Amino acid sequence: KSDSDTYTCDIGDAQSRAKLVVQEIPVLFKQELKNEEAKEGKQVKLTCELSKPDIPVKWMKGDTVLYASEKYEFKQHGTVAELIIQDVKSIDS
């Protein structure tokens, strides 16, 4: 929730108002994804860390958006986002 709004100091017969505009800090990667190698049939976990907690993350393979399934599992704890790929195959490269 944003704190940007108009604030009022009311003393009964008079009021003073001020507008507060909060400039959001952009979300950055504190730790970027790292290249991984895995043997076929194994599980792989890709992890990145963001500068702000609980930011919505979209995972993609190439230009394709990934959705949770038996193959792909997403986890997010505070600033850490994880993609777990089950039973990797050569086509997952």
XYZ file of C-alpha atoms in Angstrom, residues 5-90:
86
model
C -1.649 10.942 -0.475
C -2.756 14.295 0.903
C -2.230 14.707 4.646
C -4.093 17.214 6.834
C -3.334 18.810 10.188
C -6.707 19.947 11.589
C -6.951 22.305 14.606
C -10.684 22.876 14.425
C -10.900 26.413 12.963
C -8.066 25.914 10.477
C -6.390 23.191 8.461
C -3.022 22.780 6.852
C -2.585 20.309 3.994
C 0.412 18.781 2.290
C 0.760 16.256 -0.503
C 3.258 13.431 -0.039
C 4.643 11.725 -3.141
C 6.689 8.601 -2.449
C 9.206 7.724 -5.168
C 9.490 3.964 -5.373
C 12.943 2.423 -5.486
C 13.233 0.191 -8.560
C 13.525 -3.543 -8.070
C 17.010 -4.822 -8.891
C 18.714 -8.198 -8.832
C 20.954 -8.634 -5.779
C 21.932 -12.043 -7.175
C 21.273 -12.979 -10.786
C 20.572 -16.431 -12.195
C 23.641 -18.599 -12.753
C 24.254 -21.039 -15.595
C 23.677 -24.654 -14.598
C 24.508 -28.093 -15.983
C 22.590 -31.228 -15.077
C 22.326 -34.860 -16.063
C 19.144 -36.066 -17.725
C 16.480 -37.197 -15.280
C 17.759 -35.016 -12.435
C 16.212 -31.976 -10.769
C 17.603 -28.479 -11.298
C 17.014 -25.376 -9.188
C 17.528 -21.863 -10.594
C 17.677 -19.118 -7.963
C 17.809 -15.336 -8.040
C 17.599 -12.721 -5.300
C 15.774 -9.418 -5.616
C 16.333 -6.111 -3.833
C 12.740 -6.053 -2.482
C 10.720 -8.876 -0.899
C 7.607 -10.510 -2.347
C 7.829 -8.971 -5.822
C 5.794 -10.925 -8.416
C 8.157 -12.947 -10.627
C 7.441 -14.340 -14.103
C 9.581 -17.283 -15.209
C 10.216 -17.868 -18.906
C 11.974 -20.450 -21.095
C 13.079 -18.503 -24.139
C 9.994 -16.432 -25.024
C 7.539 -18.876 -23.414
C 6.012 -18.056 -20.029
C 6.215 -21.011 -17.636
C 3.322 -22.120 -15.438
C 3.371 -24.349 -12.355
C 3.052 -28.016 -13.310
C 4.576 -31.400 -12.568
C 7.595 -30.175 -14.540
C 7.970 -26.657 -13.083
C 7.697 -25.604 -9.446
C 8.022 -21.995 -8.277
C 9.012 -20.915 -4.776
C 9.451 -17.443 -3.378
C 10.645 -16.592 0.124
C 11.028 -12.869 0.772
C 13.638 -11.682 -1.712
C 14.585 -15.138 -3.063
C 12.802 -16.606 -6.103
C 13.363 -20.209 -7.223
C 12.433 -22.253 -10.281
C 12.682 -26.008 -9.789
C 12.688 -28.094 -12.975
C 11.884 -31.779 -12.495
C 13.228 -34.659 -14.608
C 15.328 -32.533 -16.966
C 15.674 -33.624 -20.590
C 17.917 -32.347 -23.393
